[in-house]
Amino acid sequence: MKAYVRRARGRRMRVHELWDRYKGENHETALLLLILALLGVMAIVEPSALTMTFVGDIIRSGIVTLALALGLLLVIISGGMDVSFPAIAIFSGYATITVMNFFGVDGVLWPFLLASIMGLALGSLNALFVARYRMETLIASLGTQVIIRGVLLAFIGSVYISTLPAQLDTIGASSIMRLGNSPVNILVLPVIALAFLVSWMLRKTMFGRSIYAIGGDRESARRVGIRVPSVQVRIYLIAGALAGFAGMVHVVLSRHASPFELVGTELNVIAAVVIGGALDSGGRGSVKGTVYGVLLISLVQNSLVRLGVSSYWHVLVVGVVVLVGVAIQAQASSREARTTRILESMEASA
Amino acid sequence: MPLALQAKGVTKTYGGVKALTEVDIDVRAGEVLCLAGANGSGKSTLIKIISGVETADAGHIEMDGVDVGRPSVTDSIDLGIQVIYQDMSLFPNLTVAENIAMSARVKAGRKVVRVQDARATAERVVERLDLQLSLDEKVENISVADRQLVAICRALALDVKVLFMDEPTTALTWREIDSLSRVVEQLKADGVAIVFVSHKTEEVFMMSDRITVLRNGVVAKSGAASEFTPDSLIESLLGYLPSEERQLSALPADATTPALEVHDIGRHELFEGVSFEVGAGEIVGLTGLLGSGRSEIAEAIFGILPIDTGEIRVAGQAKPIGSVQAGIEAGIGYVPEDRLTQGVILEQSIESNLVAASLDKVSRRAGFLDSARMAHASQHAVETLGIKTDNPANPVSSLSGGNQQRVVLGKWMETEPSVLILNGPTVGVDAGSKAVILDILRRTAEQGTGILMISDDVPELVSVCHRVLFVRRGRMDGELEMDAVSPERIRERLDR
Ligand SMILES: Nc1ncnc2c1ncn2[C@@H]1O[C@H](COP(=O)(O)OP(=O)(O)OP(=O)(O)O)[C@@H](O)[C@H]1O
Ligand SMILES: [Mg+2]
């Protein structure tokens, strides 16, 4: 007999067994149910709001959050925390536009590449502090965030740029389709592609598995021969590049560049990742969960707008959603009971 | 047989404490060397230095006669050194299969990995060891014994030249130990050099060809296993021979309310119809094979696992079921099986761990902690349990494995419970401390505490238990009382 085969039992499935089967690695199913429940509430409270336009709006506002969340996800799985990514993002986006205007050049692809490279360079600051000087990740990123913003405002610029270079602006206006009155921008495609790429990397590459290993137990990772500092350096470089790209997506979608934007959105992004199952203790989380987390946050915010709730309330409501999401996660993981059965089945004992 | 590995002049100090002084050991290909020593004598430290996890202050390592200096972790893995660490060093968030395959994956150095490959690697090892493990379960959800098996499997997933096993069997029973010893024979035949650490004397003699004894970080004696007897081994590592005699604490003269009454409790799929009593001042052993449900029953009584049926009374009072807080409030102390994750907070000080379960005793009225009382309580525990530390303010992680165990024991002793449940109280503890701990249990019982001791260490059961209860497949399976308790009878019932 193969050692791992567990005996199948011919009796009715209980609810918790069904749940065990479908809950997903990071309890994504619970999240999906929560999203559906919220939609249900909307359907009752404000049925007229549930249109294709609404869906389009959710996607539109979720796309930058997702792009930012992907890099943060890597950091959180490895057991760290990062608050510098919005600063990196807006620095890269704004500086790229500034460079383009300064030299009077235009383009479509290379500005995104340049922004990503800037992000990577800025991410190397985090990498340096965390891997080389072994600083606490959150503290390191609090420091780099301040430095990056300072440099941006002092040396790059602090003015609002109201129009983008022409070709780039065309991207901001081109959509692949319309959902109701809401156009779906073409930039959705590269962000989705990136999500698939990160997901593949996390599941199928040694680098990805090392991130989970470090998040699970750093010392154990070292003991099996994983080069922890080298993995950390790569995490922060990639997270920086992703943030840089996200910053450019934000600038192009909003069709202007302001150095004061994005900063302040870190809570939403952290919330999305954490609700998606990446608990701050590290070692858990998935792209799928993060996507659901982003959808949930985006849904909540758009619903509040539809319901005409003052924006002052948004932070509060997002906070409550985070608490509920995290509570579900915590509850679900504590319910993961031991699976070994000791008693023979009841029929046998009767 | 050629020398496989030598460590020469290894010295290591932590702060002011000398953990190792000029230690030399050598192990040949195809032999099992037992590294023996009391708790805190430096065994794990030596192993960690050889595997590159810790750096020695002086000394060097030779592999096959070649000086390799002080290898890093990756160096030592490349040299064919594998270690089963005392704390297992697994990844709780990953599956059993991935844990087993991890070092092989790291060593293979491929960029892209496949789940099937990890599974195949794991299946191969698990089958070779003839074990039962659910490969797709996450390690955080499996029992301590299974974790230990996973750690063993991981070390064997690679071709290994020198294998270090730092107390690999603390949570295992004879069945798994048996299959481990068969694998050890096989590895020996393949020319693998094995270094084995264990506090179980029987096992040491069953497995090893040679024995090197460490005492306070110095090699005290080294020679063929045949030059030692169980008693001479214990004497050479402790400096004296502790008594293992059956010696029962006095029971209260007149009948009192039982400390613990368990009436017909059951839990879905785990156990059913479990009933027994533990009298005040009585020490009752609860034993059974691994996976018999003994630990689950203990956890249910304390409140970690909720019960579906039945009733539990502590000192005559019905205990509300299903929460640890209720267990503590009802007057139950519980020393868990999985001490390193459930029993202590490794980063915190010895002192604060010791008083963690009895905060009400060291608090002033407003709820503030009284640091003088805290220091006094922890000093008391450090002394009675003989915890080897130069400063109780150091973190628990700075203690040797066996001393960490004593901290968990001390933590619950300080609560002065009506019922003390101990799951393997002397697992990983040296013979000297074992005698001390059993003596403390006797004294605690004489003050009226009822003690329920889950253990499969037969000499220990015989040494202190008034009664021994047996569990088999989730049901009670008879008991032995007073004069009927003997090593032969217990073994006979366990092997049935
Ligand atoms: N990180 C550390 N900081 C300070 N002291 C330490 C540290 N690690 C080990 N020690 C000390 O070194 C000594 C040897 O510890 P070691 O863990 O090697 O003992 P051991 O022989 O493995 O004991 P056990 O049988 O209990 O596992 C102990 O006195 C311990 O307190
Ligand atoms: Mg040790």
XYZ file of C-alpha atoms in Angstrom, chain B:
496
model
C 36.797 1.718 8.284
C 38.120 5.114 7.157
C 37.493 8.240 9.178
C 34.612 10.184 7.671
C 34.568 13.275 9.837
C 36.696 14.748 12.566
C 36.182 17.851 14.643
C 39.342 19.137 16.268
C 39.780 21.536 19.157
C 36.290 23.008 18.848
C 35.702 25.812 21.349
C 32.624 28.001 21.680
C 31.561 30.575 24.242
C 28.246 32.389 24.542
C 28.780 35.619 26.426
C 30.612 34.380 29.481
C 29.424 30.771 29.246
C 31.810 28.214 27.811
C 29.588 25.808 25.882
C 32.474 23.783 24.375
C 36.165 23.612 25.284
C 38.659 22.021 22.898
C 36.327 19.231 21.856
C 37.615 16.500 19.551
C 35.288 13.932 18.030
C 35.635 11.574 15.120
C 33.268 9.237 13.335
C 34.027 6.545 10.790
C 32.129 5.629 7.678
C 29.605 2.880 8.432
C 29.481 3.380 12.179
C 27.079 4.959 14.649
C 28.665 7.251 17.192
C 26.518 8.193 20.139
C 27.107 11.677 21.475
C 26.020 11.409 25.095
C 25.801 14.109 27.721
C 23.531 15.729 30.259
C 21.261 18.650 29.348
C 23.364 21.659 28.445
C 26.590 19.692 28.016
C 27.048 21.076 24.497
C 25.855 18.307 22.164
C 23.595 20.454 20.000
C 26.107 23.270 19.941
C 28.779 20.927 18.596
C 26.418 19.632 15.914
C 25.424 23.158 14.875
C 29.061 24.144 14.574
C 29.817 21.187 12.323
C 26.805 21.955 10.124
C 27.718 25.634 9.894
C 24.682 26.999 11.736
C 26.912 28.353 14.518
C 30.494 29.529 14.153
C 33.147 28.169 16.483
C 35.607 30.448 18.263
C 38.405 27.989 17.559
C 38.917 24.576 16.018
C 38.315 23.056 12.615
C 36.602 20.195 10.803
C 38.146 17.512 8.631
C 36.189 15.500 6.090
C 37.826 12.309 4.791
C 41.077 13.598 6.223
C 40.875 16.942 4.411
C 40.810 20.147 6.449
C 37.619 22.055 5.541
C 38.078 24.769 8.161
C 34.822 26.045 9.619
C 32.232 25.286 6.963
C 29.184 27.443 6.256
C 25.734 25.862 6.058
C 25.933 25.458 2.291
C 29.491 24.119 2.512
C 28.462 21.443 4.955
C 25.462 20.405 2.871
C 27.723 20.191 -0.180
C 30.135 18.045 1.814
C 27.303 15.575 2.422
C 26.520 16.520 6.019
C 22.840 16.334 6.971
C 21.322 17.124 10.345
C 18.063 16.256 12.032
C 17.934 19.225 14.389
C 16.635 18.912 17.917
C 13.953 21.544 17.201
C 13.280 19.857 13.826
C 13.596 23.139 11.876
C 10.629 22.466 9.619
C 8.381 24.851 7.693
C 4.980 24.818 9.405
C 3.285 26.558 6.472
C 4.371 24.052 3.844
C 3.130 20.552 3.131
C 4.799 17.429 4.410
C 5.942 16.592 0.883
C 7.501 19.980 0.297
C 9.230 19.911 3.673
C 10.764 16.549 2.933
C 11.894 17.617 -0.521
C 13.193 21.048 0.497
C 16.875 20.322 1.044
C 17.020 18.131 -2.049
C 15.461 20.959 -4.057
C 17.849 23.545 -2.688
C 20.796 21.336 -3.454
C 19.609 20.492 -6.968
C 19.602 24.235 -7.628
C 16.946 24.213 -10.345
C 15.192 27.490 -11.023
C 11.819 26.002 -11.914
C 10.403 23.302 -9.661
C 7.487 20.961 -9.982
C 5.065 19.837 -7.310
C 5.101 16.283 -8.664
C 8.868 16.073 -8.270
C 8.691 17.097 -4.633
C 5.986 14.530 -4.084
C 7.975 11.841 -5.821
C 11.036 12.593 -3.692
C 8.924 12.510 -0.550
C 7.122 9.318 -1.537
C 10.415 7.607 -2.181
C 11.780 8.422 1.277
C 8.535 7.709 3.080
C 8.274 4.329 1.440
C 11.869 3.490 2.117
C 11.288 4.182 5.797
C 7.986 2.338 5.647
C 6.078 5.192 7.301
C 2.539 6.494 7.225
C 2.447 10.220 6.522
C -0.170 12.307 4.745
C 2.056 14.075 2.288
C -0.392 16.836 1.388
C -1.085 17.959 4.935
C 0.597 21.105 6.177
C 3.199 20.458 8.849
C 1.458 22.818 11.297
C -1.514 20.444 11.302
C 0.305 17.215 12.076
C 1.321 15.733 15.405
C 4.739 16.222 16.997
C 5.645 12.621 16.308
C 4.795 13.017 12.644
C 6.871 16.190 12.522
C 9.798 14.279 13.862
C 9.297 11.692 11.126
C 9.191 14.469 8.536
C 12.486 15.844 9.844
C 14.032 12.381 9.568
C 12.713 11.954 6.042
C 14.085 15.334 5.000
C 17.592 14.438 6.124
C 17.427 11.186 4.172
C 16.071 12.710 0.961
C 19.613 13.528 -0.097
C 22.616 11.300 -0.491
C 24.250 11.751 2.838
C 27.780 10.953 3.991
C 27.575 12.055 7.591
C 24.196 12.112 9.313
C 23.649 13.872 12.627
C 20.517 12.993 14.551
C 19.930 15.310 17.508
C 17.336 13.552 19.661
C 15.306 12.317 16.704
C 13.108 10.009 18.732
C 11.801 12.073 21.662
C 8.198 11.907 20.445
C 8.365 8.467 18.851
C 7.435 5.098 20.284
C 9.097 1.761 19.726
C 7.322 1.131 16.452
C 8.839 4.149 14.692
C 12.114 3.766 16.542
C 12.234 0.249 15.246
C 11.840 1.299 11.650
C 14.368 4.066 12.219
C 16.902 1.566 13.510
C 16.362 -0.585 10.446
C 17.120 2.398 8.227
C 20.189 3.144 10.324
C 21.438 -0.397 9.695
C 20.899 0.093 5.988
C 22.712 3.446 5.992
C 25.604 1.882 7.871
C 25.851 -0.802 5.235
C 25.998 1.963 2.628
C 28.966 3.469 4.430
C 27.213 6.465 5.990
C 28.701 7.830 9.206
C 26.040 8.510 11.813
C 26.146 10.614 14.966
C 23.241 9.977 17.275
C 22.075 11.926 20.322
C 19.516 10.537 22.733
C 18.702 10.554 26.422
C 17.075 7.129 26.170
C 19.731 4.669 27.332
C 18.110 1.609 25.775
C 18.141 3.266 22.395
C 21.748 4.347 22.740
C 22.867 0.773 23.259
C 20.594 -0.558 20.552
C 21.941 1.833 17.921
C 25.518 2.785 18.626
C 28.926 1.240 18.005
C 30.878 3.865 19.883
C 30.039 6.423 22.526
C 31.595 9.821 23.200
C 30.543 11.468 26.437
C 30.442 15.254 26.787
C 30.410 16.789 30.229
C 30.159 20.568 30.609
C 31.489 21.086 27.127
C 34.503 18.784 27.515
C 34.927 15.234 26.208
C 34.806 13.180 29.392
C 35.145 9.726 27.937
C 35.113 7.992 24.583
C 35.119 4.343 23.644
C 33.369 1.359 22.096
C 29.769 0.881 23.217
C 30.761 -2.501 24.616
C 33.029 -0.767 27.132
C 29.958 0.840 28.714
C 27.020 -0.525 30.661
C 23.817 1.515 30.975
C 24.783 2.415 34.520
C 28.388 3.287 33.729
C 27.242 5.484 30.867
C 24.870 7.446 33.076
C 27.501 7.680 35.751
C 30.134 8.974 33.363
C 27.884 11.692 31.978
C 26.413 12.822 35.292
C 29.189 11.943 37.712
C 26.770 9.943 39.879
C 24.042 7.342 39.440
C 20.476 8.546 40.136
C 17.912 6.093 41.471
C 15.208 4.755 39.182
C 13.525 2.736 41.920
C 9.777 2.514 42.314
C 9.030 4.906 45.104
C 5.468 6.033 45.696
C 4.393 9.255 47.307
C 2.151 8.903 50.371
C -1.562 8.991 49.603
C -3.841 11.074 51.838
C -4.965 9.073 54.896
C -8.705 9.596 54.555
C -10.770 9.554 51.419
C -11.204 12.982 49.841
C -12.940 14.262 46.735
C -11.065 13.081 43.669
C -8.935 15.790 42.045
C -10.195 14.817 38.617
C -13.245 12.845 37.530
C -13.658 12.059 33.871
C -17.019 10.602 33.073
C -17.748 8.945 29.747
C -16.214 11.637 27.565
C -16.045 11.281 23.799
C -15.089 13.234 20.763
C -16.022 12.606 17.183
C -13.512 10.321 15.468
C -10.947 10.575 18.248
C -12.087 8.769 21.389
C -15.215 7.628 23.192
C -16.471 6.255 26.492
C -13.423 7.427 28.411
C -13.951 7.361 32.185
C -11.472 7.456 35.044
C -10.571 9.263 38.230
C -7.427 10.748 39.651
C -7.515 11.035 43.427
C -6.069 13.981 45.307
C -2.406 13.207 45.863
C -2.462 10.355 43.414
C -0.116 9.977 40.447
C -1.818 8.179 37.585
C -0.049 7.147 34.398
C -1.880 7.160 31.083
C -0.157 5.177 28.394
C -0.740 3.680 25.000
C 0.886 3.531 21.615
C 1.530 6.546 19.461
C -1.766 7.537 17.896
C -3.815 5.674 20.494
C -5.520 8.897 21.538
C -3.688 9.407 24.828
C -2.610 12.943 23.931
C -6.028 13.845 22.564
C -7.706 12.721 25.794
C -5.298 14.874 27.786
C -5.920 17.858 25.529
C -9.666 17.387 25.843
C -9.521 17.341 29.630
C -7.559 20.568 29.677
C -9.874 22.170 27.114
C -7.796 22.423 23.955
C -10.072 19.957 22.176
C -13.790 20.326 22.875
C -15.617 17.142 23.851
C -18.919 16.053 22.312
C -20.178 13.967 25.192
C -19.492 13.328 28.850
C -18.515 15.349 31.868
C -15.316 16.443 33.590
C -15.107 17.388 37.266
C -12.173 19.059 38.933
C -12.073 18.802 42.732
C -15.765 17.947 42.656
C -16.777 20.938 40.543
C -18.096 20.410 37.023
C -15.647 22.007 34.604
C -17.053 24.041 31.727
C -15.838 22.409 28.553
C -14.031 23.581 25.520
C -11.681 26.383 26.463
C -8.184 26.561 27.821
C -9.104 29.497 30.024
C -11.829 27.388 31.623
C -9.254 24.661 32.187
C -6.852 26.998 33.950
C -9.610 28.568 36.028
C -10.899 25.169 37.056
C -7.429 24.457 38.428
C -5.834 22.312 35.735
C -2.207 22.686 34.771
C -1.115 21.235 31.449
C 2.394 20.552 30.212
C 1.926 19.928 26.489
C 3.604 17.388 24.283
C 4.665 19.980 21.768
C 6.571 22.150 24.154
C 8.512 24.214 21.711
C 5.465 25.657 20.007
C 2.777 25.374 22.669
C 4.728 25.586 25.867
C 7.151 28.502 25.806
C 7.767 31.762 24.011
C 11.335 31.264 22.913
C 12.283 34.926 22.489
C 11.053 35.938 25.915
C 12.964 35.702 29.151
C 13.099 32.588 31.283
C 11.608 34.624 34.101
C 8.544 35.829 32.232
C 7.910 32.382 30.778
C 8.034 30.862 34.240
C 5.373 33.179 35.638
C 3.249 33.305 32.479
C 0.604 30.902 33.747
C 0.435 32.290 37.264
C 0.235 36.006 36.623
C -2.456 36.468 39.261
C 0.005 35.263 41.886
C 2.652 37.801 40.976
C 0.351 40.771 40.402
C -0.531 43.527 42.763
C -4.143 44.377 43.324
C -4.524 46.820 40.448
C -3.267 44.198 38.020
C 0.269 45.502 37.734
C 3.014 42.920 37.852
C 5.106 42.928 40.980
C 8.641 42.541 39.689
C 10.051 41.529 43.058
C 7.493 38.754 43.390
C 8.096 37.747 39.787
C 11.819 37.467 40.386
C 11.230 35.520 43.563
C 8.802 33.068 41.940
C 11.048 32.456 38.970
C 14.151 32.116 41.134
C 12.299 29.472 43.117
C 11.437 27.554 39.946
C 14.956 27.855 38.556
C 16.312 26.359 41.759
C 13.834 23.523 42.314
C 14.048 22.412 38.699
C 17.784 22.989 38.383
C 17.490 25.090 35.225
C 20.992 25.695 33.928
C 21.295 29.427 33.338
C 23.470 32.234 34.607
C 20.698 34.803 34.314
C 16.901 34.235 34.378
C 16.486 37.394 32.275
C 18.036 35.631 29.258
C 15.634 34.440 26.575
C 14.484 30.820 26.714
C 16.069 30.291 23.294
C 19.513 30.525 24.938
C 18.825 27.382 26.987
C 19.648 23.861 25.876
C 16.674 21.762 24.736
C 16.330 19.880 27.992
C 16.447 23.068 30.022
C 13.711 24.609 27.877
C 11.532 21.662 28.874
C 12.112 22.387 32.528
C 10.907 25.949 32.011
C 7.563 24.651 30.756
C 7.276 22.349 33.740
C 8.158 25.171 36.098
C 5.557 27.429 34.530
C 2.731 25.100 35.522
C 4.167 24.120 38.897
C 3.974 27.795 39.834
C 0.194 27.821 39.348
C -0.257 25.231 42.126
C -3.066 23.442 40.273
C -5.556 20.882 41.683
C -4.791 18.652 38.734
C -1.540 18.622 36.838
C -1.577 16.924 33.447
C 1.838 16.209 32.019
C 2.290 14.963 28.500
C 5.702 13.303 28.464
C 7.178 15.183 31.453
C 10.740 13.930 30.990
C 10.985 13.673 27.239
C 14.421 14.915 26.193
C 15.582 15.284 29.772
C 18.771 13.604 31.038
C 18.713 10.822 33.606
C 19.789 13.079 36.446
C 17.146 15.722 35.840
C 14.598 13.032 35.201
C 15.083 11.716 38.734
C 14.830 15.296 40.014
C 11.641 15.982 38.075
C 9.995 12.739 39.191
C 10.887 13.643 42.749
C 9.286 17.039 42.319
C 6.153 15.315 41.027
C 6.079 13.112 44.123
C 6.373 16.137 46.370
C 3.719 18.015 44.418
C 1.369 15.042 44.796
C 1.983 14.858 48.511
C 0.657 18.381 48.788
C -2.661 17.121 47.416
C -2.348 17.734 43.680
C -3.695 14.942 41.502
C -1.268 14.155 38.716
C -2.090 12.599 35.379
C 1.050 11.673 33.533
C 0.923 10.711 29.861
C 4.054 8.746 29.087
C 5.378 5.722 27.285
C 8.608 5.656 29.242
C 8.072 2.418 31.133
C 10.715 2.866 33.862
C 9.318 6.299 34.578
C 5.732 5.029 34.861
C 6.879 2.320 37.225
C 8.955 4.728 39.241
C 6.185 7.146 40.281
C 2.700 5.921 39.346
C 0.189 4.600 41.858
C -1.881 3.390 38.946
C -1.343 3.033 35.198
C -4.241 3.333 32.726
C -4.061 2.043 29.172
C -5.585 3.569 26.050
C -6.014 1.725 22.828
C -7.553 3.106 19.630
C -9.412 5.844 21.423
C -10.869 3.679 24.204
C -9.789 2.817 27.726
C -8.169 -0.587 27.846
C -7.737 -1.616 31.464
C -5.433 -0.550 34.248
C -2.746 -1.762 36.621
C -2.861 -0.795 40.259
C -0.271 -0.431 43.031
C 1.697 -3.679 43.327
C 0.586 -4.838 39.904
C 2.568 -1.995 38.272
C 5.769 -3.492 36.911
C 7.832 -3.009 33.750
C 6.983 -6.494 32.462
C 3.243 -6.085 32.936
C 3.184 -2.682 31.276
C 5.170 -3.870 28.268
C 3.028 -6.952 27.966
C -0.130 -4.842 27.786
C 1.357 -2.328 25.350
C 2.572 -5.013 22.961
C -0.709 -6.850 22.921
